[in-house]
Amino acid sequence: MESILSIGNNSKKALKLVLSLTSAFFVVQILIGFKVGSLALISDAGHMLVDVAGLVMALLAISFSQRPATPIRTYGFYRAEILASLLNSLFLTILSIFILVEAVQRLFHPSEINGLPIIIVAAIGLGINLLGVRLLSNVRVNDGSHGNVDNHKPQQIENLNVHGAYLEVLADTIGSAGVIAAGIIIYTTFLELGYF
């Protein structure tokens, strides 16, 4: 039981650090996205907000999973995880609809956007996401203390909550790379058109 609590505490520490970094950068990214009018930055900030929600849910799931079952909740708080996943999916769907509506409006009413702030902010976001991926990859798979009876090798135990948070941050890392590419295209296109 102590090793399980130790694994949960290590996961909590990593999740809290990644949550702090992601939350702080979300605020920076959304403010700059609206200031420069970049739909790419705003949508990436939206993805970071979904990451924040996923990280909070993973932290709550670890906290709840460490509680013992009760006579009323014989399965513990398993349903809370399912409802949290549903809310996370619903929020992502709403965000996708908002981005789609904004993108269609911009097709008919394009605006000039400076690509340099997009590149800089997305590059910082990429660095934060890469750090988050590294931190979460260290705690998502833990060596079990019990060896396998057949080959006497330690088993690897995967923490599904942390793995889910890891996948969210990994997906946002790919999104940040896409925003950097969009910023480079905007910046080089503006240079060719003589805007700078």
Backbone as numpy.savetxt, mean C-alpha at the origin, in Angstrom:
# Nx Ny Nz CAx CAy CAz Cx Cy Cz
3.51 -20.54 22.22 2.68 -19.35 22.22 3.55 -18.09 22.22
4.68 -18.13 22.94 5.56 -16.96 22.98 6.12 -16.64 21.61
6.46 -17.67 20.81 7.02 -17.41 19.49 5.97 -16.77 18.58
4.70 -17.15 18.73 3.64 -16.54 17.93 3.48 -15.08 18.31
3.49 -14.76 19.61 3.39 -13.37 20.04 4.59 -12.57 19.57
5.77 -13.19 19.59 6.97 -12.50 19.12 6.87 -12.18 17.63
6.37 -13.16 16.84 6.18 -12.93 15.41 5.18 -11.80 15.21
4.06 -11.80 15.97 3.06 -10.74 15.86 3.62 -9.39 16.22
4.48 -9.32 17.25 5.07 -8.05 17.65 6.04 -7.53 16.60
6.84 -8.42 15.99 7.74 -7.99 14.91 6.94 -7.47 13.72
5.86 -8.17 13.39 5.01 -7.74 12.29 4.37 -6.39 12.60
3.93 -6.21 13.85 3.33 -4.93 14.24 4.32 -3.79 14.08
5.55 -4.00 14.51 6.57 -2.94 14.41 6.78 -2.54 12.94
6.94 -3.55 12.08 7.16 -3.26 10.66 5.94 -2.57 10.05
4.75 -3.08 10.37 3.53 -2.48 9.84 3.35 -1.04 10.31
3.65 -0.78 11.57 3.52 0.59 12.10 4.48 1.55 11.41
5.71 1.10 11.15 6.69 1.96 10.47 6.24 2.24 9.04
5.82 1.20 8.33 5.36 1.37 6.95 4.10 2.24 6.93
3.21 2.05 7.90 2.00 2.86 7.99 2.34 4.34 8.20
3.29 4.62 9.07 3.70 6.01 9.32 4.27 6.66 8.06
5.17 5.96 7.39 5.78 6.50 6.16 4.73 6.71 5.07
3.88 5.72 4.87 2.87 5.80 3.82 1.85 6.90 4.11
1.43 7.02 5.35 0.45 8.06 5.72 1.02 9.46 5.51
2.25 9.66 5.95 2.88 10.98 5.79 3.04 11.32 4.32
3.47 10.36 3.54 3.68 10.66 2.13 2.36 10.82 1.37
1.32 10.13 1.82 0.00 10.32 1.21 -0.40 11.79 1.26
-0.22 12.41 2.43 -0.60 13.82 2.60 0.20 14.70 1.64
1.50 14.47 1.57 2.36 15.25 0.66 1.91 15.05 -0.78
1.68 13.81 -1.17 1.35 13.49 -2.56 0.00 14.06 -2.98
-0.99 13.99 -2.11 -2.31 14.51 -2.48 -2.27 16.03 -2.59
-1.55 16.70 -1.69 -1.45 18.16 -1.75 -0.75 18.62 -3.02
0.37 18.01 -3.34 1.11 18.39 -4.54 0.33 17.99 -5.79
-0.34 16.84 -5.75 -1.15 16.41 -6.90 -2.23 17.42 -7.25
-2.95 17.93 -6.24 -3.97 18.94 -6.51 -3.35 20.28 -6.89
-2.20 20.61 -6.30 -1.55 21.88 -6.61 -1.10 21.95 -8.07
-0.49 20.87 -8.57 -0.01 20.88 -9.96 -1.05 20.35 -10.93
-2.17 19.83 -10.41 -3.24 19.35 -11.28 -2.93 18.02 -11.96
-2.17 17.17 -11.30 -1.76 15.90 -11.90 -2.69 14.78 -11.45
-3.45 14.25 -12.41 -4.32 13.11 -12.12 -3.49 11.88 -11.75
-2.30 11.77 -12.33 -1.42 10.64 -12.01 -1.02 10.66 -10.54
-0.64 11.84 -10.02 -0.27 11.94 -8.61 -1.48 11.74 -7.70
-2.62 12.30 -8.10 -3.83 12.15 -7.29 -4.25 10.68 -7.22
-4.19 9.99 -8.35 -4.58 8.57 -8.33 -3.57 7.74 -7.55
-2.28 8.08 -7.65 -1.27 7.36 -6.86 -1.47 7.63 -5.37
-1.86 8.86 -5.03 -2.17 9.17 -3.63 -3.38 8.36 -3.17
-4.35 8.20 -4.05 -5.50 7.37 -3.72 -5.11 5.93 -3.44
-4.18 5.44 -4.24 -3.68 4.08 -4.00 -2.94 4.00 -2.67
-2.21 5.06 -2.34 -1.53 5.07 -1.05 -2.53 5.11 0.10
-3.66 5.80 -0.11 -4.70 5.81 0.91 -5.27 4.41 1.12
-5.45 3.68 0.02 -5.91 2.29 0.12 -4.86 1.45 0.85
-3.57 1.72 0.59 -2.49 1.03 1.31 -2.59 1.30 2.80
-2.83 2.57 3.15 -2.96 2.94 4.57 -4.10 2.15 5.20
-5.24 2.08 4.51 -6.37 1.31 5.03 -6.01 -0.16 5.18
-5.31 -0.72 4.21 -4.89 -2.12 4.28 -3.93 -2.37 5.42
-3.01 -1.43 5.64 -2.05 -1.58 6.74 -2.74 -1.49 8.09
-3.71 -0.58 8.20 -4.48 -0.47 9.46 -5.25 -1.76 9.70
-5.87 -2.29 8.64 -6.61 -3.54 8.79 -5.69 -4.70 9.19
-4.49 -4.75 8.63 -3.54 -5.81 8.99 -3.12 -5.68 10.45
-2.88 -4.44 10.89 -2.54 -4.24 12.30 -3.68 -4.67 13.23
-4.89 -4.30 12.87 -6.05 -4.69 13.67 -6.22 -6.21 13.68
-6.01 -6.83 12.52 -6.15 -8.29 12.44 -5.13 -8.99 13.33
-3.90 -8.48 13.36 -2.89 -9.08 14.23 -3.30 -8.90 15.69
-3.78 -7.71 16.05 -4.21 -7.47 17.42 -5.37 -8.38 17.81
-6.35 -8.50 16.92 -7.50 -9.36 17.22 -7.11 -10.83 17.25
-6.21 -11.24 16.38 -5.84 -12.66 16.34 -5.09 -13.10 17.59
-4.51 -12.16 18.31 -3.81 -12.50 19.54 -4.76 -12.64 20.73
-6.01 -12.26 20.53 -7.01 -12.42 21.60 -7.51 -13.86 21.60
-7.78 -14.39 22.77 -8.32 -15.76 22.83 -9.80 -15.77 22.40
-10.25 -16.93 21.93 -11.66 -17.10 21.57 -12.50 -17.01 22.84
-13.73 -16.56 22.65 -14.66 -16.44 23.78 -15.85 -17.38 23.52
-16.68 -17.61 24.52 -17.86 -18.45 24.28 -18.80 -17.85 23.22
-18.83 -16.54 23.12 -19.69 -15.88 22.12 -19.02 -15.89 20.76
-17.72 -15.62 20.71 -16.96 -15.56 19.46 -16.01 -16.76 19.39
-16.58 -17.91 19.11 -15.77 -19.13 19.09 -14.77 -19.13 17.94
-15.05 -18.39 16.87 -14.12 -18.26 15.75 -13.27 -17.00 15.88
-13.37 -16.31 16.97 -12.61 -15.08 17.15 -13.21 -13.96 16.31
-12.35 -13.19 15.70 -12.79 -12.02 14.92 -12.56 -12.22 13.43
-12.73 -13.45 12.97 -12.49 -13.77 11.57 -13.40 -12.96 10.65
-14.65 -12.76 11.04 -15.59 -12.00 10.20 -15.17 -10.55 10.04
-14.51 -10.01 11.04 -14.04 -8.62 10.94 -13.04 -8.48 9.80
-12.18 -9.48 9.62 -11.22 -9.44 8.52 -11.93 -9.44 7.17
-12.98 -10.24 7.05 -13.73 -10.33 5.80 -14.44 -9.01 5.51
-15.07 -8.42 6.52 -15.74 -7.14 6.33 -14.75 -6.03 6.00
-13.58 -6.07 6.62 -12.54 -5.08 6.31 -12.09 -5.21 4.87
-11.95 -6.44 4.38 -11.58 -6.65 2.98 -12.66 -6.13 2.04
-13.92 -6.34 2.40 -15.03 -5.82 1.60 -14.99 -4.30 1.54
-14.78 -3.64 2.67 -14.70 -2.18 2.70 -13.52 -1.68 1.88
-12.39 -2.37 1.98 -11.20 -2.01 1.22 -11.50 -2.10 -0.28
-12.16 -3.16 -0.71 -12.51 -3.34 -2.13 -13.50 -2.27 -2.59
-14.47 -1.96 -1.74 -15.46 -0.93 -2.07 -14.79 0.43 -2.25
-13.86 0.76 -1.34 -13.16 2.03 -1.45 -12.33 2.08 -2.74
-11.67 0.99 -3.08 -10.86 0.94 -4.30 -11.74 1.11 -5.53
-12.95 0.54 -5.51 -13.88 0.69 -6.63 -14.32 2.15 -6.77
-14.65 2.78 -5.67 -15.05 4.20 -5.70 -13.90 5.06 -6.22
-12.69 4.79 -5.77 -11.52 5.53 -6.24 -11.33 5.35 -7.75
-11.51 4.13 -8.24 -11.36 3.85 -9.67 -12.39 4.60 -10.49
-13.62 4.68 -10.00 -14.67 5.42 -10.71 -14.32 6.91 -10.75
-13.84 7.46 -9.64 -13.44 8.87 -9.62 -12.33 9.13 -10.64
-11.33 8.28 -10.68 -10.21 8.46 -11.62 -10.71 8.36 -13.06
-11.60 7.42 -13.34 -12.15 7.26 -14.68 -12.92 8.51 -15.12
-13.76 9.04 -14.23 -14.54 10.25 -14.55 -13.60 11.43 -14.81
-12.59 11.60 -13.95 -11.62 12.69 -14.15 -10.85 12.53 -15.46
-10.47 11.30 -15.78 -9.71 11.06 -17.02 -10.54 11.39 -18.24
-11.82 11.02 -18.24 -12.70 11.33 -19.37 -12.86 12.84 -19.50
-13.05 13.54 -18.38 -13.19 15.00 -18.43 -11.92 15.64 -18.98
-10.77 15.11 -18.62 -9.52 15.69 -19.11 -9.28 15.41 -20.59
-9.89 14.36 -21.11 -9.79 14.12 -22.55 -10.47 15.24 -23.33
-11.58 15.75 -22.80 -12.32 16.81 -23.48 -11.84 18.21 -23.10
-11.24 18.35 -21.93 -10.74 19.63 -21.46 -9.33 19.45 -20.90
-8.34 19.26 -21.77 -6.98 19.01 -21.27 -6.38 20.26 -20.62
-5.51 20.02 -19.66 -4.84 21.13 -19.00 -3.33 20.91 -19.07
-2.59 22.02 -19.02 -1.13 21.92 -19.05 -0.63 21.51 -17.67
0.27 20.55 -17.67 0.83 20.04 -16.43 2.34 19.98 -16.57
3.04 20.46 -15.55 4.49 20.38 -15.52 4.88 18.99 -15.04
5.67 18.28 -15.82 6.05 16.91 -15.50 7.11 16.79 -14.42
7.91 17.83 -14.20 9.02 17.73 -13.24 8.54 17.48 -11.80
7.54 18.22 -11.28 7.07 17.89 -9.93 6.51 16.47 -9.83
5.88 16.01 -10.91 5.34 14.66 -10.92 6.47 13.65 -10.76
7.54 13.84 -11.51 8.68 12.92 -11.46 9.30 12.91 -10.07
9.51 14.10 -9.50 10.16 14.20 -8.19 9.31 13.55 -7.10
8.02 13.90 -7.05 7.15 13.35 -6.00 6.98 11.83 -6.17
6.80 11.38 -7.40 6.64 9.94 -7.63 7.92 9.17 -7.31
9.08 9.78 -7.55 10.35 9.12 -7.23 10.50 8.96 -5.71
10.10 9.98 -4.96 10.13 9.87 -3.49 9.15 8.78 -3.04
7.96 8.77 -3.65 6.97 7.73 -3.34 7.48 6.34 -3.67
8.19 6.21 -4.78 8.76 4.93 -5.14 9.77 4.47 -4.09
10.59 5.40 -3.62 11.55 5.07 -2.57 10.87 4.61 -1.29
9.81 5.31 -0.89 9.07 4.93 0.32 8.42 3.56 0.13
7.85 3.33 -1.04 7.23 2.03 -1.30 8.26 0.91 -1.31
9.43 1.15 -1.90 10.47 0.13 -1.91 10.93 -0.19 -0.48
11.04 0.83 0.35 11.39 0.62 1.75 10.31 -0.20 2.45
9.04 0.13 2.18 7.93 -0.62 2.76 7.92 -2.07 2.32
8.20 -2.31 1.03 8.27 -3.69 0.53 9.39 -4.44 1.23
10.52 -3.79 1.41 11.65 -4.44 2.08 11.32 -4.78 3.54
10.73 -3.82 4.25 10.38 -4.05 5.66 9.35 -5.18 5.81
8.34 -5.16 4.96 7.29 -6.17 5.07 7.74 -7.54 4.57
8.67 -7.56 3.62 9.16 -8.86 3.14 9.96 -9.57 4.22
10.55 -8.80 5.12 11.32 -9.41 6.21 10.44 -10.08 7.25
9.18 -9.66 7.39 8.33 -10.22 8.45 7.14 -11.04 7.92
6.92 -11.05 6.60 5.75 -11.77 6.09 5.94 -13.27 6.11
7.18 -13.76 6.04 7.47 -15.18 6.14 8.45 -15.37 7.28
8.08 -16.19 8.24 8.90 -16.42 9.41 9.32 -17.87 9.48
10.52 -18.12 9.96 10.96 -19.50 10.17 10.26 -20.05 11.39
9.64 -21.19 11.23 8.98 -21.86 12.36 10.03 -22.47 13.27
9.75 -22.51 14.55 10.71 -23.07 15.49 10.67 -24.59 15.51
9.61 -25.17 14.92 9.51 -26.62 14.91 9.99 -27.16 13.57
10.85 -28.12 13.60 11.36 -28.71 12.37 10.34 -29.66 11.76
10.48 -29.91 10.48 9.65 -30.86 9.79 10.14 -32.26 10.18
9.23 -33.15 10.55 9.61 -34.47 11.03 10.32 -35.26 9.94
9.89 -35.09 8.68 10.45 -35.89 7.60 11.88 -35.51 7.25
12.17 -34.23 7.12 13.51 -33.84 6.68 14.25 -32.93 7.65
13.72 -32.71 8.83 14.36 -31.94 9.91 14.75 -30.53 9.48
14.04 -29.95 8.52 14.28 -28.57 8.12 13.21 -27.69 8.76
13.58 -26.46 9.12 12.56 -25.58 9.71 11.49 -25.23 8.69
10.24 -25.17 9.14 9.14 -24.79 8.27 9.08 -23.28 8.17
8.54 -22.79 7.05 8.31 -21.36 6.92 6.82 -21.11 7.07
6.48 -20.22 7.98 5.09 -19.89 8.27 4.80 -18.53 7.66
3.79 -18.46 6.79 3.46 -17.20 6.14 2.34 -16.51 6.91
2.56 -15.24 7.24 1.54 -14.43 7.90 0.69 -13.80 6.80
-0.54 -14.28 6.62 -1.37 -13.84 5.51 -1.75 -12.37 5.60
-1.96 -11.85 6.80 -2.29 -10.43 6.94 -1.14 -9.55 6.48
0.05 -9.89 6.91 1.22 -9.10 6.51 1.50 -9.31 5.03
1.26 -10.52 4.54 1.47 -10.78 3.11 0.52 -9.93 2.27
-0.73 -9.80 2.72 -1.69 -8.96 2.01 -1.25 -7.50 1.98
-0.76 -7.00 3.12 -0.25 -5.63 3.17 0.97 -5.48 2.26
1.82 -6.50 2.26 3.01 -6.51 1.39 2.58 -6.39 -0.08
1.57 -7.16 -0.48 1.11 -7.11 -1.88 0.52 -5.75 -2.22
-0.18 -5.12 -1.26 -0.72 -3.78 -1.51 0.40 -2.77 -1.75
1.43 -2.82 -0.92 2.55 -1.88 -1.06 3.33 -2.18 -2.34
3.47 -3.47 -2.67 4.16 -3.85 -3.91 3.41 -3.33 -5.13
2.08 -3.44 -5.12 1.28 -2.93 -6.23 1.42 -1.41 -6.34
1.47 -0.72 -5.21 1.64 0.73 -5.24 3.03 1.10 -5.74
4.01 0.26 -5.48 5.37 0.48 -6.00 5.34 0.48 -7.52
4.64 -0.47 -8.09 4.51 -0.54 -9.55 3.76 0.69 -10.06
2.73 1.11 -9.33 1.99 2.32 -9.71 2.87 3.56 -9.68
3.75 3.66 -8.68 4.66 4.81 -8.60 5.61 4.83 -9.78
6.06 3.66 -10.21 6.93 3.59 -11.40 6.17 4.07 -12.63
4.88 3.72 -12.71 4.05 4.20 -13.83 3.86 5.70 -13.81
3.72 6.28 -12.63 3.57 7.73 -12.51 4.87 8.42 -12.93
6.01 7.83 -12.57 7.30 8.39 -13.00 7.38 8.38 -14.53
6.96 7.27 -15.14 6.97 7.18 -16.61 6.06 8.23 -17.22
4.87 8.42 -16.63 3.95 9.45 -17.13 4.57 10.84 -16.99
5.22 11.10 -15.85 5.88 12.39 -15.65 6.99 12.64 -16.67
7.75 11.60 -16.97 8.83 11.73 -17.96 8.24 12.02 -19.34
7.17 11.34 -19.69 6.52 11.59 -20.99 5.98 13.01 -21.05
5.33 13.46 -20.00 4.80 14.83 -19.98 5.93 15.84 -20.07
6.99 15.62 -19.30 8.11 16.55 -19.27 8.81 16.64 -20.63
9.10 15.48 -21.24 9.79 15.50 -22.53 8.89 16.03 -23.64
7.60 15.77 -23.56 6.67 16.30 -24.56 6.59 17.82 -24.44
6.56 18.34 -23.24 6.53 19.78 -23.04 7.81 20.42 -23.56
8.94 19.77 -23.36 10.20 20.30 -23.86 10.19 20.36 -25.38
9.67 19.30 -26.02 9.61 19.27 -27.48 8.67 20.33 -28.03
7.61 20.64 -27.30 6.64 21.63 -27.76 7.08 23.06 -27.42
8.16 23.19 -26.65 8.68 24.51 -26.35 8.02 25.21 -25.20
7.42 24.49 -24.28 6.76 25.13 -23.13 7.75 25.62 -22.08
8.97 25.04 -22.06 9.94 25.44 -21.05 11.10 26.15 -21.70
